[in-house]
Short mmCIF file of C-alpha atoms and ligand atoms in Angstrom, two decimals:
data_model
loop_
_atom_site.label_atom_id
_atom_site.label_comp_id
_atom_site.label_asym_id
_atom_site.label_seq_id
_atom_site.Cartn_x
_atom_site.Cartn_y
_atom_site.Cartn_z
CA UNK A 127 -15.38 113.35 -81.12
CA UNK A 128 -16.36 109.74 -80.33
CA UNK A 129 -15.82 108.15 -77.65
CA UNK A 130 -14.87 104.48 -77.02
CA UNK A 131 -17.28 103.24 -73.78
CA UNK A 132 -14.84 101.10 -71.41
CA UNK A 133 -16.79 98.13 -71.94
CA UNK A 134 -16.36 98.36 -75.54
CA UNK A 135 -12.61 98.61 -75.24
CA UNK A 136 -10.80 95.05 -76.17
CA UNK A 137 -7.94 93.97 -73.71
CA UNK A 138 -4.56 93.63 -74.69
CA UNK A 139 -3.68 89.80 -73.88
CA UNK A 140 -0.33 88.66 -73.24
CA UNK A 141 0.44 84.92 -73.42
CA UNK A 142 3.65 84.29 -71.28
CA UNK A 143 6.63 81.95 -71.40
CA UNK A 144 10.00 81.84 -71.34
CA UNK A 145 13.02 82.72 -74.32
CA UNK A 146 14.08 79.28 -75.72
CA UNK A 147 17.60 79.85 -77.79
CA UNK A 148 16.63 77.42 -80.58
CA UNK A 149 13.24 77.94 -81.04
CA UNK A 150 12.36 81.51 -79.92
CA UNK A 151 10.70 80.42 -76.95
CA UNK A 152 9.24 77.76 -74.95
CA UNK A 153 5.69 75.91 -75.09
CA UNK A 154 3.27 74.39 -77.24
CA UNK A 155 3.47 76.91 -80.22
CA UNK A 156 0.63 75.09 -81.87
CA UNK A 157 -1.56 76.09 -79.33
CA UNK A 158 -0.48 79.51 -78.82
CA UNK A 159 -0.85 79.80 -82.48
CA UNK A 160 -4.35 78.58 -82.64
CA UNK A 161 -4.89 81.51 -79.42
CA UNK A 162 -3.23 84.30 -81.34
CA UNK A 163 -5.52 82.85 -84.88
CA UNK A 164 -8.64 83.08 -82.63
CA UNK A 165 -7.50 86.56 -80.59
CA UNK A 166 -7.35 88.39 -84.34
CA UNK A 167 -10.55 86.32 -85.70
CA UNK A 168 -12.18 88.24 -82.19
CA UNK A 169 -10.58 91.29 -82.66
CA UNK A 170 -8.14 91.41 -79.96
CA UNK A 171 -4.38 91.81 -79.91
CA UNK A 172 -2.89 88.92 -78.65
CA UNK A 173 1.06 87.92 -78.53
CA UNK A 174 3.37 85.85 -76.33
CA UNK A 175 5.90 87.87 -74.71
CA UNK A 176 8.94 86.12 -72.70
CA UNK A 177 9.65 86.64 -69.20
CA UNK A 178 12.47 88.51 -70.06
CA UNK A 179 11.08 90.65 -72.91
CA UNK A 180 7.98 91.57 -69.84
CA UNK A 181 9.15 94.60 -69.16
CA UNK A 182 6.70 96.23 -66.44
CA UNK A 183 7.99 99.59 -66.48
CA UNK A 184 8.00 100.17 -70.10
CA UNK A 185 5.40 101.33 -72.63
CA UNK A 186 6.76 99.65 -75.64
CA UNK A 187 8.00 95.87 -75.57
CA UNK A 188 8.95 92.84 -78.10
CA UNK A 189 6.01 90.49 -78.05
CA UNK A 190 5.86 87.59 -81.12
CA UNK A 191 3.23 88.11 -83.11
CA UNK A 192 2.16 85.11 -85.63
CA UNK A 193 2.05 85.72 -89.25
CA UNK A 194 0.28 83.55 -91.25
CA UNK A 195 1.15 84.01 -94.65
CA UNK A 196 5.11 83.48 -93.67
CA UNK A 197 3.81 80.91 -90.94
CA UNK A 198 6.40 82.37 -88.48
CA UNK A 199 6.38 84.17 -85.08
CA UNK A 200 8.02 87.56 -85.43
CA UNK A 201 9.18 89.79 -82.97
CA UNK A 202 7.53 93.63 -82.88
CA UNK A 203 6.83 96.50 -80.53
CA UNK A 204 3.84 96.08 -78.74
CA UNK A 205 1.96 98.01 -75.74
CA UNK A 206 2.28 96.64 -72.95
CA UNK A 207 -0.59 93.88 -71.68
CA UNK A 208 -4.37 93.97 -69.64
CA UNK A 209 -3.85 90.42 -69.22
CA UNK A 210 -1.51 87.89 -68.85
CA UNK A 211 -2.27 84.44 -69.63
CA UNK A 212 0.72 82.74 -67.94
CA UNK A 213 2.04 79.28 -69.97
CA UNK A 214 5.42 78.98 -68.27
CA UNK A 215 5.79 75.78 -69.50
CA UNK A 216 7.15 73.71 -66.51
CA UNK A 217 7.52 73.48 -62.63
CA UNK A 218 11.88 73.98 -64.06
CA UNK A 219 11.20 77.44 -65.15
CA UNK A 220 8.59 78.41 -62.98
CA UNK A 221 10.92 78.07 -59.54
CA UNK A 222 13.90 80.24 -60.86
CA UNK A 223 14.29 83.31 -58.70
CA UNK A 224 14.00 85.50 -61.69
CA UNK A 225 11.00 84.14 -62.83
CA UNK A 226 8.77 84.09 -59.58
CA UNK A 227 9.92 88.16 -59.04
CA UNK A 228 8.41 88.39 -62.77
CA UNK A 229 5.21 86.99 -62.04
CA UNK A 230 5.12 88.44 -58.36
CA UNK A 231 5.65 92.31 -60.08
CA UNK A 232 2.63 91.26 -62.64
CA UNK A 233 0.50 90.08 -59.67
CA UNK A 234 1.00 93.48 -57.60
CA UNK A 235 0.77 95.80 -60.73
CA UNK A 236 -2.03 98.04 -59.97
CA UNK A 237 -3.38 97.41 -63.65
CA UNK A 238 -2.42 94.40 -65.23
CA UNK A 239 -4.05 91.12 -64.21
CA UNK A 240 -2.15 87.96 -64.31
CA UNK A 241 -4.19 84.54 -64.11
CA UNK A 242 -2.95 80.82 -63.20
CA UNK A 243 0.35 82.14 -61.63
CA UNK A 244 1.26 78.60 -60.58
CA UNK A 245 1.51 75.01 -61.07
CA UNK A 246 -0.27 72.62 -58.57
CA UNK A 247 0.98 70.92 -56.10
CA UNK A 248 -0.74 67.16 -55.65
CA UNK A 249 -0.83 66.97 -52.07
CA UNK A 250 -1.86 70.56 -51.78
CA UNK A 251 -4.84 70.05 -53.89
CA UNK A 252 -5.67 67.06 -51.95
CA UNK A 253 -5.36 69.21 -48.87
CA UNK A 254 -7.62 72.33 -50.12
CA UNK A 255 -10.59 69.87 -51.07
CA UNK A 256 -10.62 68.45 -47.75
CA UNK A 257 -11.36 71.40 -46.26
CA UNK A 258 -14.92 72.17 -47.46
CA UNK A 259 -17.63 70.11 -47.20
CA UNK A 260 -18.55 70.48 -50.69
CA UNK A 261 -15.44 68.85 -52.30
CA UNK A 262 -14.21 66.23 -49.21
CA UNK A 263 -16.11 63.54 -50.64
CA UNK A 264 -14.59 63.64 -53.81
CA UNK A 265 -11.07 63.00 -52.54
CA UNK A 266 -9.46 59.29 -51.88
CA UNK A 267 -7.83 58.60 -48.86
CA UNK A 268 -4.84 60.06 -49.30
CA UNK A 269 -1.29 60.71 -46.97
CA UNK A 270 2.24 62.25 -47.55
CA UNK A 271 4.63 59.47 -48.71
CA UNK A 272 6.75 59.50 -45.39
CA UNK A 273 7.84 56.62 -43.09
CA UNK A 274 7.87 52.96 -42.99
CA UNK A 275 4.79 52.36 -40.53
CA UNK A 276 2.86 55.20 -42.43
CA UNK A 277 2.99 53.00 -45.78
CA UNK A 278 2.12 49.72 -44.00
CA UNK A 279 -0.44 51.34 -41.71
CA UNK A 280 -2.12 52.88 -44.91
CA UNK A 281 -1.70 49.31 -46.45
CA UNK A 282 -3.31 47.84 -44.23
CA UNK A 283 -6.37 50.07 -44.65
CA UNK A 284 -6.45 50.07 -48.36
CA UNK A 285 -5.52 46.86 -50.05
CA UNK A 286 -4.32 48.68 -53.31
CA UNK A 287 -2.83 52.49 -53.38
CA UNK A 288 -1.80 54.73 -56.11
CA UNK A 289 2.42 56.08 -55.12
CA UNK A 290 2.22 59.73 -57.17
CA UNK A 291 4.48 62.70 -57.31
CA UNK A 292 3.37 65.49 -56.25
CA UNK A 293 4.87 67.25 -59.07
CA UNK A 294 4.10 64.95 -61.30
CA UNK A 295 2.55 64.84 -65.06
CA UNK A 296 1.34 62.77 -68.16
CA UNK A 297 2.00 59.52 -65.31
CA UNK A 298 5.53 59.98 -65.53
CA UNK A 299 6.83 58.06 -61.73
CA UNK A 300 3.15 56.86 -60.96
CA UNK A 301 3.56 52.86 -59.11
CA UNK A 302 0.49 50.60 -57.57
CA UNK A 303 1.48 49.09 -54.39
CA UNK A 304 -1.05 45.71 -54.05
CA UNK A 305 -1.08 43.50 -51.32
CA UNK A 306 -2.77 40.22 -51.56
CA UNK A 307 -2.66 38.02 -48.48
CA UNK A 308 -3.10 34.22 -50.92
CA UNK A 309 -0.37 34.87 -52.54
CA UNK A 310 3.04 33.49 -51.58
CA UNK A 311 4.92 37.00 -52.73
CA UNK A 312 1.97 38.87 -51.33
CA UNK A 313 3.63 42.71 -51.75
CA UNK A 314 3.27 43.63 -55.66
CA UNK A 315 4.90 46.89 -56.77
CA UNK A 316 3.46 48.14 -60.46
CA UNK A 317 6.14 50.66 -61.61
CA UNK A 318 4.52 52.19 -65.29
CA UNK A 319 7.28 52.97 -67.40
CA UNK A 320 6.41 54.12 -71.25
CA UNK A 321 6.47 50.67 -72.92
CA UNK A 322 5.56 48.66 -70.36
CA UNK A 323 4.83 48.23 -66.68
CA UNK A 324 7.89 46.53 -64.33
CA UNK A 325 6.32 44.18 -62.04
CA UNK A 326 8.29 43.73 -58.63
CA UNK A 327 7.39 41.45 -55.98
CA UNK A 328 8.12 40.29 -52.66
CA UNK A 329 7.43 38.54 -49.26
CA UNK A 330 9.65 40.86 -47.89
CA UNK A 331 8.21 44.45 -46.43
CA UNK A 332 12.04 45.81 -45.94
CA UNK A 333 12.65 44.85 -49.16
CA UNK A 334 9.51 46.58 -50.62
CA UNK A 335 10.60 49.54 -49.21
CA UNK A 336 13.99 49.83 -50.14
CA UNK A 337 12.44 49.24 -53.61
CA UNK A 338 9.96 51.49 -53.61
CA UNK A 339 12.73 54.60 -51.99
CA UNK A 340 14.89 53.61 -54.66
CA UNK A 341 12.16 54.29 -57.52
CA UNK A 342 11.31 57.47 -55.81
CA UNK A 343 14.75 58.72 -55.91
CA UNK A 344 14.16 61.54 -53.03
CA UNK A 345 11.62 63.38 -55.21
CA UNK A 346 8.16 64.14 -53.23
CA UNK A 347 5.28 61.43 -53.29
CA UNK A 348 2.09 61.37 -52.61
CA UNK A 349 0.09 58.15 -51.43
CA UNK A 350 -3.32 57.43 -51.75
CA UNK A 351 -5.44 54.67 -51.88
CA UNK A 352 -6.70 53.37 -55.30
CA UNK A 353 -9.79 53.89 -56.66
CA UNK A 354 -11.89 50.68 -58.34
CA UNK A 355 -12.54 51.98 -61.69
CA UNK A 356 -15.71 51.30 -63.84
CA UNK A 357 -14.33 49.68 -66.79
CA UNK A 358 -14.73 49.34 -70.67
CA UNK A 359 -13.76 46.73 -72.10
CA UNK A 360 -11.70 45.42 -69.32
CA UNK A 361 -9.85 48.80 -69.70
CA UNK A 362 -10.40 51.65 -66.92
CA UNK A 363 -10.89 55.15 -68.28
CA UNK A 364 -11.57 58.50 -66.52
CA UNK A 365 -13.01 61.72 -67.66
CA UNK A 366 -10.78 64.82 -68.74
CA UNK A 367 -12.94 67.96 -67.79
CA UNK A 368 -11.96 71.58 -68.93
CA UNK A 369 -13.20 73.97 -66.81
CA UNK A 370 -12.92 77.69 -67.59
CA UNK A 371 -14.15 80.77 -66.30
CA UNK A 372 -17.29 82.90 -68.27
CA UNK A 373 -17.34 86.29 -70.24
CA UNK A 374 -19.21 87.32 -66.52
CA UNK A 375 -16.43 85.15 -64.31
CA UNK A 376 -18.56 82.23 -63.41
CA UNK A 377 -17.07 78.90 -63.67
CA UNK A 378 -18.16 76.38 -66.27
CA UNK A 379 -17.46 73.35 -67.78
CA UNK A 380 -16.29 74.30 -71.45
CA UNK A 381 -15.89 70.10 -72.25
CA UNK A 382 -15.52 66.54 -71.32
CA UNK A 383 -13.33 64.18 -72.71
CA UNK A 384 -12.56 60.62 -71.94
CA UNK A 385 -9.29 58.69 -71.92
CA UNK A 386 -9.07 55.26 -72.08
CA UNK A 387 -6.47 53.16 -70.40
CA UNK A 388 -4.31 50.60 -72.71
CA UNK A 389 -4.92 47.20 -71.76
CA UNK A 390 -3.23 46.37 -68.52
CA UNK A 391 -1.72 50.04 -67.94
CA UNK A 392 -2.29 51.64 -64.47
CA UNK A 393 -2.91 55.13 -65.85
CA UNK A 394 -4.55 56.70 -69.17
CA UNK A 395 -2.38 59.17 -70.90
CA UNK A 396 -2.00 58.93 -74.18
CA UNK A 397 1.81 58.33 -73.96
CA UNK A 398 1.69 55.26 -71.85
CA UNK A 399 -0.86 53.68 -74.60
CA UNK A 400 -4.16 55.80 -73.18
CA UNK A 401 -6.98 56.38 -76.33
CA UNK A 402 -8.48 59.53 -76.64
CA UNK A 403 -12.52 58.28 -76.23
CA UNK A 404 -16.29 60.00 -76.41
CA UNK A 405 -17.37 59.89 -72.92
CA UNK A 406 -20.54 58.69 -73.67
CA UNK A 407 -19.03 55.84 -75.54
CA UNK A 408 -17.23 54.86 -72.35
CA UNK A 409 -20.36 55.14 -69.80
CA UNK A 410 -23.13 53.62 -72.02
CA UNK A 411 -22.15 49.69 -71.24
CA UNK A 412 -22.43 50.21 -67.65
CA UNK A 413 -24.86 52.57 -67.05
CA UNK A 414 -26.97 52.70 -69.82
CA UNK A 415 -28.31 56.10 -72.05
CA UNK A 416 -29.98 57.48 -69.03
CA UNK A 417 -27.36 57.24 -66.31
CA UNK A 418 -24.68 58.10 -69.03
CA UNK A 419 -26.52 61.32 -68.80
CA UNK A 420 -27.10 61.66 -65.42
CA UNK A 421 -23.12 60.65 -64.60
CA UNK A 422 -22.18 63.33 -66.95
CA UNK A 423 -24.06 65.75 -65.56
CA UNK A 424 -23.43 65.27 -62.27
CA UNK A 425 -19.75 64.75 -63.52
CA UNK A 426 -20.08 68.86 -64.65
CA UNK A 427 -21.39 70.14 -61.39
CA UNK A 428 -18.86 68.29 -58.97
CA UNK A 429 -16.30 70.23 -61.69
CA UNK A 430 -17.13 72.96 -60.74
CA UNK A 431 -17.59 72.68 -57.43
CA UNK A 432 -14.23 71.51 -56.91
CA UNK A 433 -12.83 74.28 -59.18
CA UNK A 434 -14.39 76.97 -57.06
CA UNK A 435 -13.22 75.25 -53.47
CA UNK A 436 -9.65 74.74 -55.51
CA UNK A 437 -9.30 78.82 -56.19
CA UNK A 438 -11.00 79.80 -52.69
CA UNK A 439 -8.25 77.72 -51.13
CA UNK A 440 -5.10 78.94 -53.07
CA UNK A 441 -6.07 82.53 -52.83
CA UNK A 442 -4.82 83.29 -56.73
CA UNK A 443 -6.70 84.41 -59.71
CA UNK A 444 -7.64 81.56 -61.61
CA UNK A 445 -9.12 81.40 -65.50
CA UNK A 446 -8.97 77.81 -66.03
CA UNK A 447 -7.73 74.15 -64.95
CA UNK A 448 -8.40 70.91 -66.47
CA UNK A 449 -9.04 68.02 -64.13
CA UNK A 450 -9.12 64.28 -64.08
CA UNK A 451 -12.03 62.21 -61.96
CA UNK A 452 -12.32 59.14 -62.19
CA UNK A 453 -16.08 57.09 -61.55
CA UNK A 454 -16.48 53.65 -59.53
CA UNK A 455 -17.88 50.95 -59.85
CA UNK A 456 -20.99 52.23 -58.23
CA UNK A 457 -20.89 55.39 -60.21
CA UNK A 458 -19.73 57.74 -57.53
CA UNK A 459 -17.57 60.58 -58.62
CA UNK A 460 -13.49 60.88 -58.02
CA UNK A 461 -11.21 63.56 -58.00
CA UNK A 462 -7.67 62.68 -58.85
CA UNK A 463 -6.04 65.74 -60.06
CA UNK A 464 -6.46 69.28 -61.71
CA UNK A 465 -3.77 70.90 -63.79
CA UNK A 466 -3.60 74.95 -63.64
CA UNK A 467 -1.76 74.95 -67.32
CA UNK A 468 -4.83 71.99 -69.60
CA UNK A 469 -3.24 70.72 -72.48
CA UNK A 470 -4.80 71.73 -75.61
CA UNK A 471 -8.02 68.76 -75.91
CA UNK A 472 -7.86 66.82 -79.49
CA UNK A 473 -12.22 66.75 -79.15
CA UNK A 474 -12.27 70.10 -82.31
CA UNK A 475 -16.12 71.08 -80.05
CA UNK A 476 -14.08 71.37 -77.19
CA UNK A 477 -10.72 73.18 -78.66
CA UNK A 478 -12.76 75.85 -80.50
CA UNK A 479 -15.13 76.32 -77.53
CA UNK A 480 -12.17 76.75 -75.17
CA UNK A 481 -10.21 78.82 -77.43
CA UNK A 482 -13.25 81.44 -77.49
CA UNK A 483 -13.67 81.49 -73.97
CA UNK A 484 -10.29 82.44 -73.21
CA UNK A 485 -10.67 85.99 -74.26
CA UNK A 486 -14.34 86.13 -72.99
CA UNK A 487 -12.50 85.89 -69.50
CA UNK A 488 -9.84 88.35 -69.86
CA UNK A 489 -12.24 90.66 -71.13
CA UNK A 490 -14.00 90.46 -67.64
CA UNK A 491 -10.92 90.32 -65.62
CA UNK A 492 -9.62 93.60 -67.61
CA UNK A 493 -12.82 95.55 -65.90
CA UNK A 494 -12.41 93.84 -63.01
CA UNK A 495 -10.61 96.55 -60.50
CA UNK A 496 -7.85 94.94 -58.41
CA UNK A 497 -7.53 94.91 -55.06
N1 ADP B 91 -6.16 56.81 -56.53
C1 ADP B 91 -6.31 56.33 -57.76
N2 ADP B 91 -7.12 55.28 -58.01
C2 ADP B 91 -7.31 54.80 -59.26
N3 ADP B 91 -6.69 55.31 -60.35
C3 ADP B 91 -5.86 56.36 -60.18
C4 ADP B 91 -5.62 56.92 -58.89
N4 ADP B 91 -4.76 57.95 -59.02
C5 ADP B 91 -4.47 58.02 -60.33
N5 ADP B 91 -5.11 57.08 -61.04
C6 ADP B 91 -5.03 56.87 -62.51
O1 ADP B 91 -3.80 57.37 -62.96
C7 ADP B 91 -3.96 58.51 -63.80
C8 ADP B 91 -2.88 59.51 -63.53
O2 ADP B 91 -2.97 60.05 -62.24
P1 ADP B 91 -2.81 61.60 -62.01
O3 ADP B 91 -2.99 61.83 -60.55
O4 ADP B 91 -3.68 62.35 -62.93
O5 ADP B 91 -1.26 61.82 -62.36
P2 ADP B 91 -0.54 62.64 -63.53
O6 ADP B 91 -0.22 63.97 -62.95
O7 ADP B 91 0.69 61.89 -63.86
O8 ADP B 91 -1.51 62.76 -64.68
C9 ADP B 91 -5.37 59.01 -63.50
O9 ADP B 91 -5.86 59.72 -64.61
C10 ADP B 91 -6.09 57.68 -63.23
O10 ADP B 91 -6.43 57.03 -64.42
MG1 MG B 92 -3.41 63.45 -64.73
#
């Protein structure tokens, strides 16, 4: 008789999402290709399951499995999962009634974990890094988009501020609010649109406002005030970190990326004309080969710092996040916002690296006993 040791034992991983009627289901299925590729090159079974085929009480159910030599996803029985690697793909899905019971039953089933149950909020980041001493200094001044005198008061601290979503993603809704006291229109609203930015100014505060309520069309904002960028080129940039958890549940900084602003933009994703850049590429210039080093370095540890404050304060099992700082003039770090579901990064070091470290985690978590 042999016997298989627990440790040897390979965890069964679910990746989750939601039925899509055209398509099978929803998500980047280039991604979850390249995680079901690199599950079987590892020797783990690995499929994406919808919320509705996750049936907890069940031995059997219909996961999609990826088959190469067809190149399709097909449906097949498959044992239930150790680990759930949850890619609901939006903030949409993810509030439906049906879905949060889902991923409440997988967090209080006695044996299957579940990790990154939920988006993040903006402000509530904002507010868990404030908290500890470790991660406060990282944070820009930043309030709850709320009342007239709150947005002139905070104008009136910070000559330029950042108006943000608190939902939002990829820059979609982002606006600069400037205020420059020489200028005969001093109030200059920066709304970034795909193509090009909208420029709207005025002497007028009332007016402002209105504008600025009209943009935000009732949806929850975040102020804060802007950060002065170190620059290349005359372009700002900021640094995309991954940050995942280890094969022993440490954080760690699997990669970091730079993106690089299009000329004139007010953010850097790709989308709104952002360039996909080698970090070093972007800090050399200004800081030279040593401090280049020294900024990246210090860049990982603040990463993780703030990654460990960000799960302490939500209370929820988290394997990963990606997150976006930003550097000053003067070199000092900024945190500006971490996303619980990272995009898959273009850098191939980075994608392979994070792709491997994926199932390192859930094999820890999977002989981790829950409490
Ligand atoms: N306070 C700020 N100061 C300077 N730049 C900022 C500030 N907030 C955001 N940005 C720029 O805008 C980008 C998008 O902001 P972010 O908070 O990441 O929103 P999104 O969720 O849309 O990605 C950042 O990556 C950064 O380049
Ligand atoms: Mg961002």
């Amino acid at each position: 008789m042999t016997f298989v040791q627990q440790e040897d034992r390979k965890p069964v991983i679910a990746i989750l999402t939601v039925a899509d009627p055209y398509r099978k289901f929803c998500g980047n299925h280039a991604n979850f290709r390249d995680i079901v590729k690199t599950g079987k090159q590892l020797g783990y079974l690995v499929y994406v399951v919808t919320t509705r085929d996750l049936k907890l009480n069940e031995d059997q159910i219909q996961g999609y499995i990826y088959q190469t030599d067809t190149k399709q996803w097909v449906q097949q029985w498959v044992p239930l999962p150790d680990v759930i690697y949850n890619r609901i793909p939006n903030r949409g899905q993810e509030k439906k009634v049906f879905i949060q019971r889902k991923i409440d039953a997988c967090l209080n089933h006695p044996r299957i974990h579940l990790f990154n149950p939920f988006f993040f909020n903006k402000w509530k980041l904002f507010s868990w890094l404030k908290k500890s001493g470790a991660t406060a200094d990282f944070v820009p001044a930043t309030k709850r988009f709320g009342t007239r005198s709150a947005l002139a008061e905070m104008l009136n601290e910070h000559a330029e501020l950042y108006l943000k979503p608190e939902s939002g993603k990829a820059g979609k809704g982002i606006m600069k609010l400037t205020f420059d006291s020489q200028d005969s229109k001093p109030y200059k609203l920066i709304i970034q649109n795909p193509e090009r930015n909208l420029i709207y100014k005025t002497a007028k505060f009332p007016l402002l406002w209105r504008r600025i309520r009209a943009e935000m069309d009732k949806t929850p904002y975040i102020i804060q005030q802007a950060i002065r960028l170190t620059r290349y080129q005359c372009r700002h940039f900021d640094l995309r970190v991954l940050v995942q958890k280890t094969s022993r549940g440490y954080w760690s900084v699997t990669g970091i990326g730079a993106r690089l602003a299009g000329k004139k933009r007010i953010t850097t994703h790709v989308p709104q004309g952002g360039t996909v850049e080698d970090p070093r590429d972007m800090l050399l210039p200004t800081f030279g080969p040593e401090g280049a080093e020294e900024l990246l370095e210090r860049a990982r540890a603040s990463a993780v710092t703030i990654a460990r404050q960000i799960e302490r304060a939500c209370e929820q099992t988290l394997g990963e996040m990606s997150m976006d700082l930003g550097i000053d003039e003067d070199g000092k770090i900024w945190f500006f916002e971490a996303n619980a579901k990272p995009m898959k990064f273009d850098e191939p070091k980075i994608r392979q690296k994070s792709l491997q470290r994926l199932f390192h985690y859930s094999s820890f978590l999977s002989r981790t006993n829950k409490v």
